[in-house]
Short mmCIF file of C-alpha atoms in Angstrom, two decimals:
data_model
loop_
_atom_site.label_atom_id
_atom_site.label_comp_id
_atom_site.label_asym_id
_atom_site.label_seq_id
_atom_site.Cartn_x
_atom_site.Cartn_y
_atom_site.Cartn_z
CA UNK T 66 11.66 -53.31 -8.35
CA UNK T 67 13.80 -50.03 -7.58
CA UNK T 68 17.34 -50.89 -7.35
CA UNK T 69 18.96 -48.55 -4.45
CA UNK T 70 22.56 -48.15 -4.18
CA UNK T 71 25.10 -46.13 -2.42
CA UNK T 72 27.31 -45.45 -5.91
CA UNK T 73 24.16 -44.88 -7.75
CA UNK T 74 22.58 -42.32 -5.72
CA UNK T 75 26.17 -40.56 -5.61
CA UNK T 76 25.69 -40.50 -9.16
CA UNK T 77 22.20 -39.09 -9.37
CA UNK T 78 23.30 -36.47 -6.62
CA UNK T 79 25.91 -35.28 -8.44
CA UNK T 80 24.45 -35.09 -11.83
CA UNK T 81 26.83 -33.51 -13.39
CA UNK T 82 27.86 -35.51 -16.25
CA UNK T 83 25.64 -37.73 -18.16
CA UNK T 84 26.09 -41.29 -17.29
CA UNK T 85 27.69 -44.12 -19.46
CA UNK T 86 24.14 -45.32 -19.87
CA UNK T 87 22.58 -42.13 -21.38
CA UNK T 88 25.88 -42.43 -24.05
CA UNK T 89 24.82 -45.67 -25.34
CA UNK T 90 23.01 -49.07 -24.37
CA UNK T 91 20.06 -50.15 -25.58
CA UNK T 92 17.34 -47.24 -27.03
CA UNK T 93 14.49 -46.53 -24.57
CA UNK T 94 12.33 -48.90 -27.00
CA UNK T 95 14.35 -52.14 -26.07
CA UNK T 96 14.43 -51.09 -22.38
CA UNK T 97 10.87 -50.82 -22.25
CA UNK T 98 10.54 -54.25 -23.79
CA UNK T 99 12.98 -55.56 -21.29
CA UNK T 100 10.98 -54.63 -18.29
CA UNK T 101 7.88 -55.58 -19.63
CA UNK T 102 9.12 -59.30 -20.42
CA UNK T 103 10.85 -59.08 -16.91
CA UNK T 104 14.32 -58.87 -18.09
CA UNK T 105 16.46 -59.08 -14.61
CA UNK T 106 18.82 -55.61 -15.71
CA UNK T 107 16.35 -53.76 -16.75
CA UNK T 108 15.41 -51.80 -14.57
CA UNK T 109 19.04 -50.96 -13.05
CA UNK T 110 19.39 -50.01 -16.72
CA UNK T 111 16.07 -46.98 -16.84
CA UNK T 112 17.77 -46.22 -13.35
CA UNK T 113 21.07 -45.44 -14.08
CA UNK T 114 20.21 -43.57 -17.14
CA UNK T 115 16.91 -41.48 -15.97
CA UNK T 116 17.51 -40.98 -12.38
CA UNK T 117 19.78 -38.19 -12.36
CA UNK T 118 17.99 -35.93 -14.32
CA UNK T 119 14.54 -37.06 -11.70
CA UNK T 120 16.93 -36.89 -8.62
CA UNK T 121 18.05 -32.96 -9.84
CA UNK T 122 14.22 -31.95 -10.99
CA UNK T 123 12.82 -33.37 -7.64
CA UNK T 124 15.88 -31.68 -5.40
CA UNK T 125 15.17 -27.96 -7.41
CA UNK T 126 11.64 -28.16 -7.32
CA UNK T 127 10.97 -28.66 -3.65
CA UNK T 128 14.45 -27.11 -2.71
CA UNK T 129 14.86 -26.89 1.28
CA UNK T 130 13.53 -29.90 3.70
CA UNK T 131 13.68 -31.95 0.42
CA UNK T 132 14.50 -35.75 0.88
CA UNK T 133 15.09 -35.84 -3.30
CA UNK T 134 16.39 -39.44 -2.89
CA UNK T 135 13.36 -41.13 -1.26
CA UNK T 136 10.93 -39.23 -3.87
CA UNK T 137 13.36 -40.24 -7.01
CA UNK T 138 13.06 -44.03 -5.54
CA UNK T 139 8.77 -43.42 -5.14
CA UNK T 140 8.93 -42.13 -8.79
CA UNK T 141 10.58 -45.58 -10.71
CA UNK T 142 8.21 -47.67 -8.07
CA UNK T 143 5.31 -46.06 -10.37
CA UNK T 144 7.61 -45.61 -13.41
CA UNK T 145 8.05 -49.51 -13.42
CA UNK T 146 4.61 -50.45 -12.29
CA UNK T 147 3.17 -48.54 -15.37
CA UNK T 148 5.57 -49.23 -18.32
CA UNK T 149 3.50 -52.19 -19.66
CA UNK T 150 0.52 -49.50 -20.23
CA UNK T 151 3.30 -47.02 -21.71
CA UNK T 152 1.64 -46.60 -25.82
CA UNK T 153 4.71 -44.59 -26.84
CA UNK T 154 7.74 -47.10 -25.39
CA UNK T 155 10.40 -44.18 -27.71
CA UNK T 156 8.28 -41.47 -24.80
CA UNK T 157 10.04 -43.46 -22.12
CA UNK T 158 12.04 -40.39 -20.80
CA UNK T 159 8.95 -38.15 -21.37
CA UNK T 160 7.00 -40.32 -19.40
CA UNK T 161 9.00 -40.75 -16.15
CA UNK T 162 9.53 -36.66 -16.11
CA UNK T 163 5.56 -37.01 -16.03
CA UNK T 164 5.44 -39.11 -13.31
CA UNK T 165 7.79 -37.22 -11.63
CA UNK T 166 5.98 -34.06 -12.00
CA UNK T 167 2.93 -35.81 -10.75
CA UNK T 168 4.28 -36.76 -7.72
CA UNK T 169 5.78 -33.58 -7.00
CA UNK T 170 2.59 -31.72 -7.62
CA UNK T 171 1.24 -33.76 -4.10
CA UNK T 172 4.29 -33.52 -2.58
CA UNK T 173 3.80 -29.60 -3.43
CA UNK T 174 0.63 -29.75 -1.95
CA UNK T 175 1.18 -31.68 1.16
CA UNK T 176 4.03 -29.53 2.50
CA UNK T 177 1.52 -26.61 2.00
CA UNK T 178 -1.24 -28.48 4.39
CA UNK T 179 1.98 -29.15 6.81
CA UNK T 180 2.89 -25.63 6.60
CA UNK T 181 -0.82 -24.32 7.43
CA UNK T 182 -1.06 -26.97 10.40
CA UNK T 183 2.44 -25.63 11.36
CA UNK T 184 4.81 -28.63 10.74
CA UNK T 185 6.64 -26.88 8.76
CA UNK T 186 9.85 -28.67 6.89
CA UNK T 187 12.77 -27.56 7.85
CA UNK T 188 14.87 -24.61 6.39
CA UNK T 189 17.96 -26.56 5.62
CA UNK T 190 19.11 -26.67 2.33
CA UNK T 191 19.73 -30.35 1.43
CA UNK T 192 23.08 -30.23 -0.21
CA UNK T 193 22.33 -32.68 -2.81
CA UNK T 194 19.96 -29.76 -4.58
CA UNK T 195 22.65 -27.94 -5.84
CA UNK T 196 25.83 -27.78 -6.79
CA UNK T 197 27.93 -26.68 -3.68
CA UNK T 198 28.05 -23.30 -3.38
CA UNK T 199 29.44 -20.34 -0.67
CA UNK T 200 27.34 -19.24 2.38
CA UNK T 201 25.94 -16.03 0.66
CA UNK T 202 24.86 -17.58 -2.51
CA UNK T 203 23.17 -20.57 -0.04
CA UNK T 204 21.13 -17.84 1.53
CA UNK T 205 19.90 -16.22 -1.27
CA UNK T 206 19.29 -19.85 -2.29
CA UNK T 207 17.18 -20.09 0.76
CA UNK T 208 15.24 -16.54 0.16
CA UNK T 209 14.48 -17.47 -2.93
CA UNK T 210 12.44 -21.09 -2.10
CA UNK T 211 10.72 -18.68 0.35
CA UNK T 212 9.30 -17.19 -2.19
CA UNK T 213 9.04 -19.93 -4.29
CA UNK T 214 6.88 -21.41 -1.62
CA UNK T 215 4.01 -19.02 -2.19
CA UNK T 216 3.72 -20.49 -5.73
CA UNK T 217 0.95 -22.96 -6.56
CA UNK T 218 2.33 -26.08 -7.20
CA UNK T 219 2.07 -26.13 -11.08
CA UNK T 220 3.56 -22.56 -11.37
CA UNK T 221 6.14 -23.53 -9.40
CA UNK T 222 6.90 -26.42 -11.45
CA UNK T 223 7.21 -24.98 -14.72
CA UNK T 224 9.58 -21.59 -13.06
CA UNK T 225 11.96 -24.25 -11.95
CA UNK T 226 11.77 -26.99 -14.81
CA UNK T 227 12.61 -23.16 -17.08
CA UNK T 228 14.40 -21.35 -15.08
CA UNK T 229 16.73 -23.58 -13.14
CA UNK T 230 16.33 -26.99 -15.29
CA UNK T 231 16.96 -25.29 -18.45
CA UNK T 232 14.16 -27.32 -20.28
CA UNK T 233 12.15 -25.48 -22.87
CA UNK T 234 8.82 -24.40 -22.75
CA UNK T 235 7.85 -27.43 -25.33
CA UNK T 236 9.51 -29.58 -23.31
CA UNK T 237 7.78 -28.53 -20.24
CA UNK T 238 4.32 -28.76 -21.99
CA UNK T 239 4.76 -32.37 -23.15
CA UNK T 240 5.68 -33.91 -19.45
CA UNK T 241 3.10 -31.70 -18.01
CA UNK T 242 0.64 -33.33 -20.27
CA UNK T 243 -0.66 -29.46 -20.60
CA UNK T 244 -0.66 -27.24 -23.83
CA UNK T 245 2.33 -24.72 -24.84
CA UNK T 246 -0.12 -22.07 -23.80
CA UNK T 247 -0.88 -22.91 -20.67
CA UNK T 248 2.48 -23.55 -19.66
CA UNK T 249 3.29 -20.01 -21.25
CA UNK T 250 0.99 -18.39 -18.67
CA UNK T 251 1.80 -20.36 -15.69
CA UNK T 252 5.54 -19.24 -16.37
CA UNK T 253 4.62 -15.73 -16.68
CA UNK T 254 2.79 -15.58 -13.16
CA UNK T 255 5.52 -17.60 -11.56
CA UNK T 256 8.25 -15.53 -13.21
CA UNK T 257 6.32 -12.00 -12.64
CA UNK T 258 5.59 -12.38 -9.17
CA UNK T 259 8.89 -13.79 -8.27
CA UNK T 260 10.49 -10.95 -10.35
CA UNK T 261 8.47 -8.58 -7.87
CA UNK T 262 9.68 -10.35 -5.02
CA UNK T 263 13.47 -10.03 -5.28
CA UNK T 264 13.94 -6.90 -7.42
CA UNK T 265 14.42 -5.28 -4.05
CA UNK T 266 16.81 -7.30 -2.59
CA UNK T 267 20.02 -6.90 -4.22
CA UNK T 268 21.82 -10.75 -3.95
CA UNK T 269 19.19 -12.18 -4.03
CA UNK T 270 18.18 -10.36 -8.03
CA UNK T 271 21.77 -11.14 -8.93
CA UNK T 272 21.60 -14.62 -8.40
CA UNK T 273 18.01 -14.57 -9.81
CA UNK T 274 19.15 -12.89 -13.08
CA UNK T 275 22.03 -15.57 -13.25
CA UNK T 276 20.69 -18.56 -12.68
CA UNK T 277 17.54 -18.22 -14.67
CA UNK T 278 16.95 -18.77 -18.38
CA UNK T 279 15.00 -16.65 -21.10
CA UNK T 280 11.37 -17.53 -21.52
CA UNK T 281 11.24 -17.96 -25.62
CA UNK T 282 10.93 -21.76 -25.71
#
């Protein structure tokens, strides 16, 4: 089951604050035993306290032509249909960032194919990705996906989930399901040849240098 509602995807869109759920209610151990004995709130419950953070990775990652809500609903369809196989049920929030990264990964890939058979998305930044901002800063918003674009899908990944998620490079490797070191070197070709990329374009570097985070984990 994936509960959808109109006040909860406000919520995730915002993201802003943590909700009341991520505060308190039961530990990711009892809600994992509550879906697997079919428990009629749990799942409303991993919802309202995962989703936002899902919602905001899925809307950064694939940035412009994104529709971050329908992907965020796809992700807890697998979440839930896999928790009784989950062997870590405390990994719970681990686990649905790597589902979420899995999905993205063939989203990744299938807006590349679309883009080589020219159906491309569309360059409209979904407004839900970020927090609103004024038309120069959406531009060089929109310059920098471009480039972003010409990642691979895992480098791409692990530059936003660093650089615009904030998560650290530990983090990253354990939802990835990839080593430290291999996360280490996909960050350093995403960040080097985006680096390349903008250091020529003046907005575009300042809003580069400001939004993104250091690369010690």
């Amino acid at each position: 089951m994936s509960p959808r509602s109109d006040a909860v995807v406000r919520r995730a869109s915002v993201a802003i604050a943590p909700p009341e759920a991520e505060r308190g209610g039961p530990d990711d151990r009892a809600l994992v035993r509550a879906l697997v004995a079919g428990e009629p709130w749990a799942a409303a419950a991993v919802w309202n306290r995962h989703a936002p953070k899902v919602f905001r990775i899925v809307a950064r990652v694939l940035g412009p032509g994104a529709d971050a809500e329908d992907l965020t609903q796809d992700v807890f369809v697998s979440v839930f249909s896999k928790v009784p196989g989950l062997r870590d049920p405390d990994a719970l929030g681990s686990f649905i960032v790597s589902v979420t990264l899995r999905m993205l990964k063939w989203e990744l890939r299938r807006r590349r194919v679309r883009r080589i058979l020219h159906f491309a998305e569309s360059a409209e930044l979904p407004e839900q990705a970020v927090e609103p901002v004024d038309s120069e800063a959406r531009e060089a918003l929109g310059r920098l996906y471009a480039i972003l674009d010409t990642l691979n899908a895992d480098d791409r990944t692990v530059f936003v989930l660093r650089h615009m998620e904030g998560m650290s490079l530990p983090e990253i490797a354990e939802a990835a399901r990839v080593s430290l070191a291999t996360v280490k070197r996909r960050l350093s070709r995403a960040t080097e040849l985006v680096s390349s990329r903008v250091e020529h374009d003046a907005s575009l570097a300042g809003y580069y240098k400001k939004g993104t985070a250091r690369d010690e984990p």
